[in-house]
Amino acid sequence: MTGPGDEGAIAAFLAMLAAERGAAVNTLAAYRRDLAGAGDLIGSLVMADRAALAQLGEAWRDLAPASLARKASALRQFYGFLVDEGWRGDDPGDALPRLRPRRSLPRLLSHAEITALFALAEADAGTGDPTALRMLALIELLYGSGLRATELVSLALSAVPRDAPFLTITGKGGQQRLVPVGKRAGAALRGWLRVRPAGGRHVFPSPRGGHLSRVRLFQLLRDLALRAGLDPEKVSPHVLRHAFATHLLEGGADLRVLQTLLGHADIATTQIYTHVDGARLVALVNQRHPLARES
């Protein structure tokens, strides 16, 4: 069977990822860049043999391990797709370099640092200033509900029900999940909605239209951290999401529940948080295991 050229094959591969796996726009763009970059190095990907792919290991030798693993994974999936479609009779993907990147541990904020951050935000909000009320709502939802930065800034008014303590969140790959909103976060959110400028469809609108940007959220959070006496380099929306997960796990949350709350498709992604609570896990085994109780 005669297959398409590189451009057609890549377009078909990306269409499959979007339709069958729900790949997000950013993920598709990254795959397109990786495949195009490989093609620039070795020529036609559709026609490439194992010797050509082996050359990529040398060309990529200076890349960070995570970047190398991502590029190789994109190509392996691409060649698997070509074989499945009958556009190639062999899969040369085994010639690609294999390197499992070490997963970086999330930066953490202590309970004391969280307390300092929220004490300042609450004091600011106590003045009734709309900007301060918005800031309190933002950090309450980051730390209290574990939202991703994009999920937070793009949160639609329609996703905030009046009579249920849940938000309807559209996460990566367009997957929807219900996220509980605690009493503190709910109170902060209601306080902001009372003074929120009219118009628009987002909970956190931008004066220029649309919604608050991720960059602006990052800036606001670092400014708050600096005024609270914290190292602003340690504080970001993602760090507050990590703190949400870490502190819930410390409090006894089940890993599967945490997976659902965070919107992780794979439990392996959630398991990165288990390193932060090793002492509790050891104590749990010592207290609950039948043989431990007998001894």
PDB file of C-alpha atoms in Angstrom:
ATOM      1  CA  MET A   1       0.000   0.000   0.000  1.00  0.00           C
ATOM      2  CA  THR A   2       1.385   3.377  -0.985  1.00  0.00           C
ATOM      3  CA  GLY A   3       1.260   5.879   1.843  1.00  0.00           C
ATOM      4  CA  PRO A   4       1.243   9.653   1.868  1.00  0.00           C
ATOM      5  CA  GLY A   5       4.290  11.889   2.105  1.00  0.00           C
ATOM      6  CA  ASP A   6       5.586  13.295   5.345  1.00  0.00           C
ATOM      7  CA  GLU A   7       3.163  16.207   5.482  1.00  0.00           C
ATOM      8  CA  GLY A   8       0.101  14.038   4.945  1.00  0.00           C
ATOM      9  CA  ALA A   9       1.299  11.314   7.304  1.00  0.00           C
ATOM     10  CA  ILE A  10       2.022  13.795  10.105  1.00  0.00           C
ATOM     11  CA  ALA A  11      -1.364  15.470   9.616  1.00  0.00           C
ATOM     12  CA  ALA A  12      -3.114  12.083   9.789  1.00  0.00           C
ATOM     13  CA  PHE A  13      -1.122  11.098  12.892  1.00  0.00           C
ATOM     14  CA  LEU A  14      -2.008  14.316  14.697  1.00  0.00           C
ATOM     15  CA  ALA A  15      -5.661  13.949  13.709  1.00  0.00           C
ATOM     16  CA  MET A  16      -5.636  10.467  15.239  1.00  0.00           C
ATOM     17  CA  LEU A  17      -4.131  11.792  18.482  1.00  0.00           C
ATOM     18  CA  ALA A  18      -6.803  14.471  18.693  1.00  0.00           C
ATOM     19  CA  ALA A  19      -9.724  12.185  17.868  1.00  0.00           C
ATOM     20  CA  GLU A  20      -8.787   8.960  19.658  1.00  0.00           C
ATOM     21  CA  ARG A  21      -6.679  10.170  22.577  1.00  0.00           C
ATOM     22  CA  GLY A  22      -8.094  13.628  23.155  1.00  0.00           C
ATOM     23  CA  ALA A  23      -4.667  15.264  22.815  1.00  0.00           C
ATOM     24  CA  ALA A  24      -4.657  18.960  23.696  1.00  0.00           C
ATOM     25  CA  VAL A  25      -3.739  21.687  21.216  1.00  0.00           C
ATOM     26  CA  ASN A  26      -0.394  22.332  22.926  1.00  0.00           C
ATOM     27  CA  THR A  27       0.439  18.620  22.858  1.00  0.00           C
ATOM     28  CA  LEU A  28      -0.312  18.401  19.148  1.00  0.00           C
ATOM     29  CA  ALA A  29       1.838  21.459  18.463  1.00  0.00           C
ATOM     30  CA  ALA A  30       4.736  19.912  20.393  1.00  0.00           C
ATOM     31  CA  TYR A  31       4.444  16.645  18.428  1.00  0.00           C
ATOM     32  CA  ARG A  32       4.367  18.570  15.160  1.00  0.00           C
ATOM     33  CA  ARG A  33       7.544  20.471  16.100  1.00  0.00           C
ATOM     34  CA  ASP A  34       9.352  17.305  17.172  1.00  0.00           C
ATOM     35  CA  LEU A  35       8.468  15.442  13.982  1.00  0.00           C
ATOM     36  CA  ALA A  36       9.313  18.387  11.749  1.00  0.00           C
ATOM     37  CA  GLY A  37      12.632  18.846  13.540  1.00  0.00           C
ATOM     38  CA  ALA A  38      13.533  15.185  13.057  1.00  0.00           C
ATOM     39  CA  GLY A  39      12.636  15.464   9.389  1.00  0.00           C
ATOM     40  CA  ASP A  40      14.950  18.453   9.033  1.00  0.00           C
ATOM     41  CA  LEU A  41      17.809  16.300  10.340  1.00  0.00           C
ATOM     42  CA  ILE A  42      17.333  13.054   8.404  1.00  0.00           C
ATOM     43  CA  GLY A  43      15.032  13.861   5.500  1.00  0.00           C
ATOM     44  CA  SER A  44      11.791  11.999   4.844  1.00  0.00           C
ATOM     45  CA  LEU A  45      10.429  10.390   8.000  1.00  0.00           C
ATOM     46  CA  VAL A  46       8.066   8.117   6.113  1.00  0.00           C
ATOM     47  CA  MET A  47      10.961   6.662   4.112  1.00  0.00           C
ATOM     48  CA  ALA A  48      13.616   6.691   6.866  1.00  0.00           C
ATOM     49  CA  ASP A  49      15.312   3.405   7.810  1.00  0.00           C
ATOM     50  CA  ARG A  50      16.893   2.293  11.073  1.00  0.00           C
ATOM     51  CA  ALA A  51      20.294   3.711  10.108  1.00  0.00           C
ATOM     52  CA  ALA A  52      18.785   7.145   9.551  1.00  0.00           C
ATOM     53  CA  LEU A  53      16.979   7.094  12.882  1.00  0.00           C
ATOM     54  CA  ALA A  54      20.140   5.973  14.667  1.00  0.00           C
ATOM     55  CA  GLN A  55      21.758   9.223  13.503  1.00  0.00           C
ATOM     56  CA  LEU A  56      19.288  11.166  15.602  1.00  0.00           C
ATOM     57  CA  GLY A  57      20.910   9.889  18.795  1.00  0.00           C
ATOM     58  CA  GLU A  58      24.095  11.678  17.836  1.00  0.00           C
ATOM     59  CA  ALA A  59      22.262  14.818  16.739  1.00  0.00           C
ATOM     60  CA  TRP A  60      20.337  14.926  20.009  1.00  0.00           C
ATOM     61  CA  ARG A  61      23.251  14.092  22.323  1.00  0.00           C
ATOM     62  CA  ASP A  62      23.301  17.551  23.952  1.00  0.00           C
ATOM     63  CA  LEU A  63      19.579  17.673  24.711  1.00  0.00           C
ATOM     64  CA  ALA A  64      18.239  17.478  28.248  1.00  0.00           C
ATOM     65  CA  PRO A  65      17.096  13.927  29.108  1.00  0.00           C
ATOM     66  CA  ALA A  66      13.432  14.953  29.243  1.00  0.00           C
ATOM     67  CA  SER A  67      13.611  16.592  25.793  1.00  0.00           C
ATOM     68  CA  LEU A  68      15.374  13.585  24.304  1.00  0.00           C
ATOM     69  CA  ALA A  69      12.785  11.195  25.748  1.00  0.00           C
ATOM     70  CA  ARG A  70       9.898  13.343  24.460  1.00  0.00           C
ATOM     71  CA  LYS A  71      11.254  13.555  20.899  1.00  0.00           C
ATOM     72  CA  ALA A  72      11.991   9.840  20.737  1.00  0.00           C
ATOM     73  CA  SER A  73       8.533   9.039  22.089  1.00  0.00           C
ATOM     74  CA  ALA A  74       6.884  11.217  19.426  1.00  0.00           C
ATOM     75  CA  LEU A  75       8.723   9.373  16.664  1.00  0.00           C
ATOM     76  CA  ARG A  76       8.025   5.924  18.084  1.00  0.00           C
ATOM     77  CA  GLN A  77       4.317   6.679  18.228  1.00  0.00           C
ATOM     78  CA  PHE A  78       4.462   8.090  14.694  1.00  0.00           C
ATOM     79  CA  TYR A  79       6.048   4.923  13.295  1.00  0.00           C
ATOM     80  CA  GLY A  80       3.637   2.736  15.216  1.00  0.00           C
ATOM     81  CA  PHE A  81       0.827   4.707  13.578  1.00  0.00           C
ATOM     82  CA  LEU A  82       2.345   4.222  10.097  1.00  0.00           C
ATOM     83  CA  VAL A  83       2.511   0.461  10.657  1.00  0.00           C
ATOM     84  CA  ASP A  84      -1.068   0.350  11.957  1.00  0.00           C
ATOM     85  CA  GLU A  85      -2.253   2.227   8.876  1.00  0.00           C
ATOM     86  CA  GLY A  86      -0.369  -0.111   6.548  1.00  0.00           C
ATOM     87  CA  TRP A  87       1.859   2.690   5.279  1.00  0.00           C
ATOM     88  CA  ARG A  88       4.996   0.891   6.415  1.00  0.00           C
ATOM     89  CA  GLY A  89       5.707  -2.797   6.723  1.00  0.00           C
ATOM     90  CA  ASP A  90       8.382  -2.347   9.390  1.00  0.00           C
ATOM     91  CA  ASP A  91       8.803  -0.237  12.492  1.00  0.00           C
ATOM     92  CA  PRO A  92      12.277   1.346  12.719  1.00  0.00           C
ATOM     93  CA  GLY A  93      11.479   3.012  16.044  1.00  0.00           C
ATOM     94  CA  ASP A  94      13.701   0.596  17.993  1.00  0.00           C
ATOM     95  CA  ALA A  95      16.726   2.376  16.526  1.00  0.00           C
ATOM     96  CA  LEU A  96      15.832   5.561  18.385  1.00  0.00           C
ATOM     97  CA  PRO A  97      17.723   6.375  21.603  1.00  0.00           C
ATOM     98  CA  ARG A  98      16.077   5.241  24.811  1.00  0.00           C
ATOM     99  CA  LEU A  99      16.512   7.208  27.978  1.00  0.00           C
ATOM    100  CA  ARG A 100      14.074   7.391  30.829  1.00  0.00           C
ATOM    101  CA  PRO A 101      14.213  10.905  32.259  1.00  0.00           C
ATOM    102  CA  ARG A 102      14.384  11.356  35.981  1.00  0.00           C
ATOM    103  CA  ARG A 103      11.174  12.918  37.071  1.00  0.00           C
ATOM    104  CA  SER A 104      11.832  16.142  38.942  1.00  0.00           C
ATOM    105  CA  LEU A 105      10.260  16.426  42.353  1.00  0.00           C
ATOM    106  CA  PRO A 106       7.807  19.260  42.825  1.00  0.00           C
ATOM    107  CA  ARG A 107       8.933  22.311  44.725  1.00  0.00           C
ATOM    108  CA  LEU A 108       7.156  22.475  48.044  1.00  0.00           C
ATOM    109  CA  LEU A 109       5.803  25.160  50.342  1.00  0.00           C
ATOM    110  CA  SER A 110       5.662  24.445  54.044  1.00  0.00           C
ATOM    111  CA  HIS A 111       2.539  24.937  56.105  1.00  0.00           C
ATOM    112  CA  ALA A 112       4.159  28.016  57.655  1.00  0.00           C
ATOM    113  CA  GLU A 113       4.816  29.543  54.235  1.00  0.00           C
ATOM    114  CA  ILE A 114       1.253  28.857  53.144  1.00  0.00           C
ATOM    115  CA  THR A 115      -0.002  30.491  56.343  1.00  0.00           C
ATOM    116  CA  ALA A 116       2.112  33.603  55.735  1.00  0.00           C
ATOM    117  CA  LEU A 117       0.903  33.889  52.146  1.00  0.00           C
ATOM    118  CA  PHE A 118      -2.761  33.568  53.063  1.00  0.00           C
ATOM    119  CA  ALA A 119      -2.499  35.853  56.097  1.00  0.00           C
ATOM    120  CA  LEU A 120      -1.384  38.706  53.856  1.00  0.00           C
ATOM    121  CA  ALA A 121      -3.986  37.946  51.169  1.00  0.00           C
ATOM    122  CA  GLU A 122      -6.766  37.884  53.776  1.00  0.00           C
ATOM    123  CA  ALA A 123      -5.568  41.148  55.344  1.00  0.00           C
ATOM    124  CA  ASP A 124      -5.551  42.793  51.907  1.00  0.00           C
ATOM    125  CA  ALA A 125      -9.018  41.448  51.119  1.00  0.00           C
ATOM    126  CA  GLY A 126     -10.307  42.766  54.423  1.00  0.00           C
ATOM    127  CA  THR A 127     -10.012  46.289  53.012  1.00  0.00           C
ATOM    128  CA  GLY A 128     -12.698  45.436  50.449  1.00  0.00           C
ATOM    129  CA  ASP A 129     -10.426  46.316  47.544  1.00  0.00           C
ATOM    130  CA  PRO A 130     -11.653  44.394  44.461  1.00  0.00           C
ATOM    131  CA  THR A 131      -8.125  43.565  43.329  1.00  0.00           C
ATOM    132  CA  ALA A 132      -7.353  42.081  46.745  1.00  0.00           C
ATOM    133  CA  LEU A 133     -10.610  40.117  46.771  1.00  0.00           C
ATOM    134  CA  ARG A 134      -9.702  38.704  43.370  1.00  0.00           C
ATOM    135  CA  MET A 135      -6.221  37.741  44.598  1.00  0.00           C
ATOM    136  CA  LEU A 136      -7.663  35.899  47.588  1.00  0.00           C
ATOM    137  CA  ALA A 137     -10.094  33.995  45.347  1.00  0.00           C
ATOM    138  CA  LEU A 138      -7.265  33.064  42.986  1.00  0.00           C
ATOM    139  CA  ILE A 139      -4.981  31.597  45.626  1.00  0.00           C
ATOM    140  CA  GLU A 140      -7.841  29.894  47.458  1.00  0.00           C
ATOM    141  CA  LEU A 141      -8.749  28.028  44.268  1.00  0.00           C
ATOM    142  CA  LEU A 142      -5.126  27.169  43.497  1.00  0.00           C
ATOM    143  CA  TYR A 143      -4.394  25.810  46.951  1.00  0.00           C
ATOM    144  CA  GLY A 144      -7.918  24.865  48.041  1.00  0.00           C
ATOM    145  CA  SER A 145      -8.992  23.051  44.870  1.00  0.00           C
ATOM    146  CA  GLY A 146      -5.713  22.252  43.114  1.00  0.00           C
ATOM    147  CA  LEU A 147      -6.592  23.861  39.798  1.00  0.00           C
ATOM    148  CA  ARG A 148      -4.019  24.227  37.060  1.00  0.00           C
ATOM    149  CA  ALA A 149      -3.169  27.819  36.133  1.00  0.00           C
ATOM    150  CA  THR A 150      -4.911  27.534  32.756  1.00  0.00           C
ATOM    151  CA  GLU A 151      -7.992  25.954  34.319  1.00  0.00           C
ATOM    152  CA  LEU A 152      -8.182  28.786  36.839  1.00  0.00           C
ATOM    153  CA  VAL A 153      -7.763  31.812  34.586  1.00  0.00           C
ATOM    154  CA  SER A 154     -10.113  30.392  31.940  1.00  0.00           C
ATOM    155  CA  LEU A 155     -12.793  29.380  34.459  1.00  0.00           C
ATOM    156  CA  ALA A 156     -16.218  30.244  33.046  1.00  0.00           C
ATOM    157  CA  LEU A 157     -19.020  31.746  35.092  1.00  0.00           C
ATOM    158  CA  SER A 158     -21.216  28.899  33.897  1.00  0.00           C
ATOM    159  CA  ALA A 159     -18.868  26.445  35.636  1.00  0.00           C
ATOM    160  CA  VAL A 160     -19.707  27.937  39.058  1.00  0.00           C
ATOM    161  CA  PRO A 161     -23.094  26.609  40.212  1.00  0.00           C
ATOM    162  CA  ARG A 162     -25.100  28.532  42.778  1.00  0.00           C
ATOM    163  CA  ASP A 163     -26.251  25.634  44.896  1.00  0.00           C
ATOM    164  CA  ALA A 164     -23.482  23.016  44.743  1.00  0.00           C
ATOM    165  CA  PRO A 165     -19.940  23.177  46.158  1.00  0.00           C
ATOM    166  CA  PHE A 166     -18.355  21.987  42.923  1.00  0.00           C
ATOM    167  CA  LEU A 167     -16.757  23.525  39.858  1.00  0.00           C
ATOM    168  CA  THR A 168     -16.997  21.932  36.418  1.00  0.00           C
ATOM    169  CA  ILE A 169     -13.442  22.020  35.116  1.00  0.00           C
ATOM    170  CA  THR A 170     -12.315  21.305  31.565  1.00  0.00           C
ATOM    171  CA  GLY A 171      -8.749  20.063  31.869  1.00  0.00           C
ATOM    172  CA  LYS A 172      -6.093  18.637  29.574  1.00  0.00           C
ATOM    173  CA  GLY A 173      -7.379  16.959  26.457  1.00  0.00           C
ATOM    174  CA  GLY A 174     -10.800  18.546  26.969  1.00  0.00           C
ATOM    175  CA  GLN A 175     -11.574  16.120  29.798  1.00  0.00           C
ATOM    176  CA  GLN A 176     -14.140  17.410  32.296  1.00  0.00           C
ATOM    177  CA  ARG A 177     -14.145  16.754  36.024  1.00  0.00           C
ATOM    178  CA  LEU A 178     -15.974  18.017  39.087  1.00  0.00           C
ATOM    179  CA  VAL A 179     -13.737  19.767  41.598  1.00  0.00           C
ATOM    180  CA  PRO A 180     -14.985  20.366  45.151  1.00  0.00           C
ATOM    181  CA  VAL A 181     -14.704  23.877  46.551  1.00  0.00           C
ATOM    182  CA  GLY A 182     -14.093  24.091  50.285  1.00  0.00           C
ATOM    183  CA  LYS A 183     -15.763  26.588  52.579  1.00  0.00           C
ATOM    184  CA  ARG A 184     -12.827  29.007  52.561  1.00  0.00           C
ATOM    185  CA  ALA A 185     -12.448  28.936  48.792  1.00  0.00           C
ATOM    186  CA  GLY A 186     -16.209  29.221  48.340  1.00  0.00           C
ATOM    187  CA  ALA A 187     -16.381  32.284  50.595  1.00  0.00           C
ATOM    188  CA  ALA A 188     -13.463  33.917  48.778  1.00  0.00           C
ATOM    189  CA  LEU A 189     -15.040  33.169  45.406  1.00  0.00           C
ATOM    190  CA  ARG A 190     -18.384  34.659  46.452  1.00  0.00           C
ATOM    191  CA  GLY A 191     -16.606  37.723  47.799  1.00  0.00           C
ATOM    192  CA  TRP A 192     -14.931  38.278  44.450  1.00  0.00           C
ATOM    193  CA  LEU A 193     -18.086  37.652  42.413  1.00  0.00           C
ATOM    194  CA  ARG A 194     -19.898  40.361  44.377  1.00  0.00           C
ATOM    195  CA  VAL A 195     -17.432  43.000  43.167  1.00  0.00           C
ATOM    196  CA  ARG A 196     -16.469  41.457  39.822  1.00  0.00           C
ATOM    197  CA  PRO A 197     -16.953  43.875  36.889  1.00  0.00           C
ATOM    198  CA  ALA A 198     -20.093  43.166  34.916  1.00  0.00           C
ATOM    199  CA  GLY A 199     -19.876  41.525  31.521  1.00  0.00           C
ATOM    200  CA  GLY A 200     -17.835  38.748  30.015  1.00  0.00           C
ATOM    201  CA  ARG A 201     -18.168  35.029  30.549  1.00  0.00           C
ATOM    202  CA  HIS A 202     -15.099  34.356  32.691  1.00  0.00           C
ATOM    203  CA  VAL A 203     -14.865  34.415  36.470  1.00  0.00           C
ATOM    204  CA  PHE A 204     -11.613  36.368  36.226  1.00  0.00           C
ATOM    205  CA  PRO A 205     -12.033  38.717  33.259  1.00  0.00           C
ATOM    206  CA  SER A 206      -9.284  40.850  31.778  1.00  0.00           C
ATOM    207  CA  PRO A 207      -9.801  44.610  31.341  1.00  0.00           C
ATOM    208  CA  ARG A 208      -8.791  44.116  27.700  1.00  0.00           C
ATOM    209  CA  GLY A 209     -11.369  41.401  27.111  1.00  0.00           C
ATOM    210  CA  GLY A 210     -11.182  37.672  27.526  1.00  0.00           C
ATOM    211  CA  HIS A 211      -9.761  36.380  30.784  1.00  0.00           C
ATOM    212  CA  LEU A 212      -6.824  37.024  33.077  1.00  0.00           C
ATOM    213  CA  SER A 213      -3.644  35.671  31.496  1.00  0.00           C
ATOM    214  CA  ARG A 214      -1.408  32.986  32.952  1.00  0.00           C
ATOM    215  CA  VAL A 215       1.499  35.427  32.884  1.00  0.00           C
ATOM    216  CA  ARG A 216      -0.444  38.003  34.882  1.00  0.00           C
ATOM    217  CA  LEU A 217      -1.497  35.350  37.414  1.00  0.00           C
ATOM    218  CA  PHE A 218       2.152  34.386  37.815  1.00  0.00           C
ATOM    219  CA  GLN A 219       3.135  38.035  38.363  1.00  0.00           C
ATOM    220  CA  LEU A 220       0.388  38.664  40.911  1.00  0.00           C
ATOM    221  CA  LEU A 221       1.328  35.585  42.907  1.00  0.00           C
ATOM    222  CA  ARG A 222       5.021  36.422  43.009  1.00  0.00           C
ATOM    223  CA  ASP A 223       4.265  39.977  44.106  1.00  0.00           C
ATOM    224  CA  LEU A 224       2.128  38.616  46.951  1.00  0.00           C
ATOM    225  CA  ALA A 225       4.905  36.198  47.935  1.00  0.00           C
ATOM    226  CA  LEU A 226       7.484  38.980  48.009  1.00  0.00           C
ATOM    227  CA  ARG A 227       5.300  41.146  50.243  1.00  0.00           C
ATOM    228  CA  ALA A 228       4.672  38.151  52.522  1.00  0.00           C
ATOM    229  CA  GLY A 229       8.417  37.735  53.069  1.00  0.00           C
ATOM    230  CA  LEU A 230       8.734  34.597  50.941  1.00  0.00           C
ATOM    231  CA  ASP A 231      11.218  33.896  48.181  1.00  0.00           C
ATOM    232  CA  PRO A 232       9.183  34.748  45.047  1.00  0.00           C
ATOM    233  CA  GLU A 233      11.232  32.209  43.066  1.00  0.00           C
ATOM    234  CA  LYS A 234       9.657  29.459  45.170  1.00  0.00           C
ATOM    235  CA  VAL A 235       6.057  30.490  44.535  1.00  0.00           C
ATOM    236  CA  SER A 236       4.022  29.909  41.388  1.00  0.00           C
ATOM    237  CA  PRO A 237       0.528  28.661  40.501  1.00  0.00           C
ATOM    238  CA  HIS A 238       1.951  25.183  39.947  1.00  0.00           C
ATOM    239  CA  VAL A 239       3.704  25.204  43.322  1.00  0.00           C
ATOM    240  CA  LEU A 240       0.379  25.969  45.041  1.00  0.00           C
ATOM    241  CA  ARG A 241      -1.199  23.066  43.132  1.00  0.00           C
ATOM    242  CA  HIS A 242       1.640  20.869  44.393  1.00  0.00           C
ATOM    243  CA  ALA A 243       1.057  22.111  47.929  1.00  0.00           C
ATOM    244  CA  PHE A 244      -2.637  21.237  47.619  1.00  0.00           C
ATOM    245  CA  ALA A 245      -1.766  17.671  46.637  1.00  0.00           C
ATOM    246  CA  THR A 246       1.044  17.240  49.143  1.00  0.00           C
ATOM    247  CA  HIS A 247      -0.865  18.544  52.126  1.00  0.00           C
ATOM    248  CA  LEU A 248      -3.961  16.492  51.257  1.00  0.00           C
ATOM    249  CA  LEU A 249      -1.803  13.370  51.101  1.00  0.00           C
ATOM    250  CA  GLU A 250      -0.258  14.253  54.443  1.00  0.00           C
ATOM    251  CA  GLY A 251      -3.757  14.550  55.840  1.00  0.00           C
ATOM    252  CA  GLY A 252      -4.606  11.001  54.788  1.00  0.00           C
ATOM    253  CA  ALA A 253      -6.165  11.468  51.344  1.00  0.00           C
ATOM    254  CA  ASP A 254      -6.322   8.362  49.159  1.00  0.00           C
ATOM    255  CA  LEU A 255      -4.036   8.456  46.126  1.00  0.00           C
ATOM    256  CA  ARG A 256      -6.886   7.542  43.764  1.00  0.00           C
ATOM    257  CA  VAL A 257      -9.003  10.373  45.143  1.00  0.00           C
ATOM    258  CA  LEU A 258      -6.071  12.725  44.673  1.00  0.00           C
ATOM    259  CA  GLN A 259      -5.714  11.535  41.080  1.00  0.00           C
ATOM    260  CA  THR A 260      -9.352  12.457  40.420  1.00  0.00           C
ATOM    261  CA  LEU A 261      -9.050  15.858  42.087  1.00  0.00           C
ATOM    262  CA  LEU A 262      -5.928  16.751  40.113  1.00  0.00           C
ATOM    263  CA  GLY A 263      -7.316  15.490  36.809  1.00  0.00           C
ATOM    264  CA  HIS A 264      -4.424  13.102  36.154  1.00  0.00           C
ATOM    265  CA  ALA A 265      -5.143  10.560  33.432  1.00  0.00           C
ATOM    266  CA  ASP A 266      -2.508   8.168  34.827  1.00  0.00           C
ATOM    267  CA  ILE A 267      -2.058   7.259  38.497  1.00  0.00           C
ATOM    268  CA  ALA A 268       1.714   7.202  37.865  1.00  0.00           C
ATOM    269  CA  THR A 269       1.604  10.982  37.526  1.00  0.00           C
ATOM    270  CA  THR A 270      -0.016  11.282  40.950  1.00  0.00           C
ATOM    271  CA  GLN A 271       2.451   8.899  42.577  1.00  0.00           C
ATOM    272  CA  ILE A 272       5.186  11.522  42.446  1.00  0.00           C
ATOM    273  CA  TYR A 273       3.607  12.990  45.572  1.00  0.00           C
ATOM    274  CA  THR A 274       4.170   9.875  47.646  1.00  0.00           C
ATOM    275  CA  HIS A 275       7.822  10.821  48.224  1.00  0.00           C
ATOM    276  CA  VAL A 276       6.830  13.754  50.386  1.00  0.00           C
ATOM    277  CA  ASP A 277       5.009  11.642  52.915  1.00  0.00           C
ATOM    278  CA  GLY A 278       7.266   8.659  53.362  1.00  0.00           C
ATOM    279  CA  ALA A 279       7.274   8.915  57.146  1.00  0.00           C
ATOM    280  CA  ARG A 280       3.480   8.715  57.301  1.00  0.00           C
ATOM    281  CA  LEU A 281       3.438   5.719  54.974  1.00  0.00           C
ATOM    282  CA  VAL A 282       6.003   3.856  57.088  1.00  0.00           C
ATOM    283  CA  ALA A 283       4.037   4.631  60.244  1.00  0.00           C
ATOM    284  CA  LEU A 284       0.870   3.429  58.524  1.00  0.00           C
ATOM    285  CA  VAL A 285       2.452   0.062  57.714  1.00  0.00           C
ATOM    286  CA  ASN A 286       3.812  -0.278  61.243  1.00  0.00           C
ATOM    287  CA  GLN A 287       0.410   0.486  62.768  1.00  0.00           C
ATOM    288  CA  ARG A 288      -1.952  -1.338  60.421  1.00  0.00           C
ATOM    289  CA  HIS A 289      -0.110  -4.386  59.056  1.00  0.00           C
ATOM    290  CA  PRO A 290      -1.318  -7.585  60.789  1.00  0.00           C
ATOM    291  CA  LEU A 291       2.186  -8.907  61.466  1.00  0.00           C
ATOM    292  CA  ALA A 292       3.275  -5.545  62.867  1.00  0.00           C
ATOM    293  CA  ARG A 293       0.412  -5.648  65.343  1.00  0.00           C
ATOM    294  CA  GLU A 294       1.300  -9.217  66.377  1.00  0.00           C
ATOM    295  CA  SER A 295       4.902  -8.268  67.072  1.00  0.00           C
TER     296      SER A 295
END
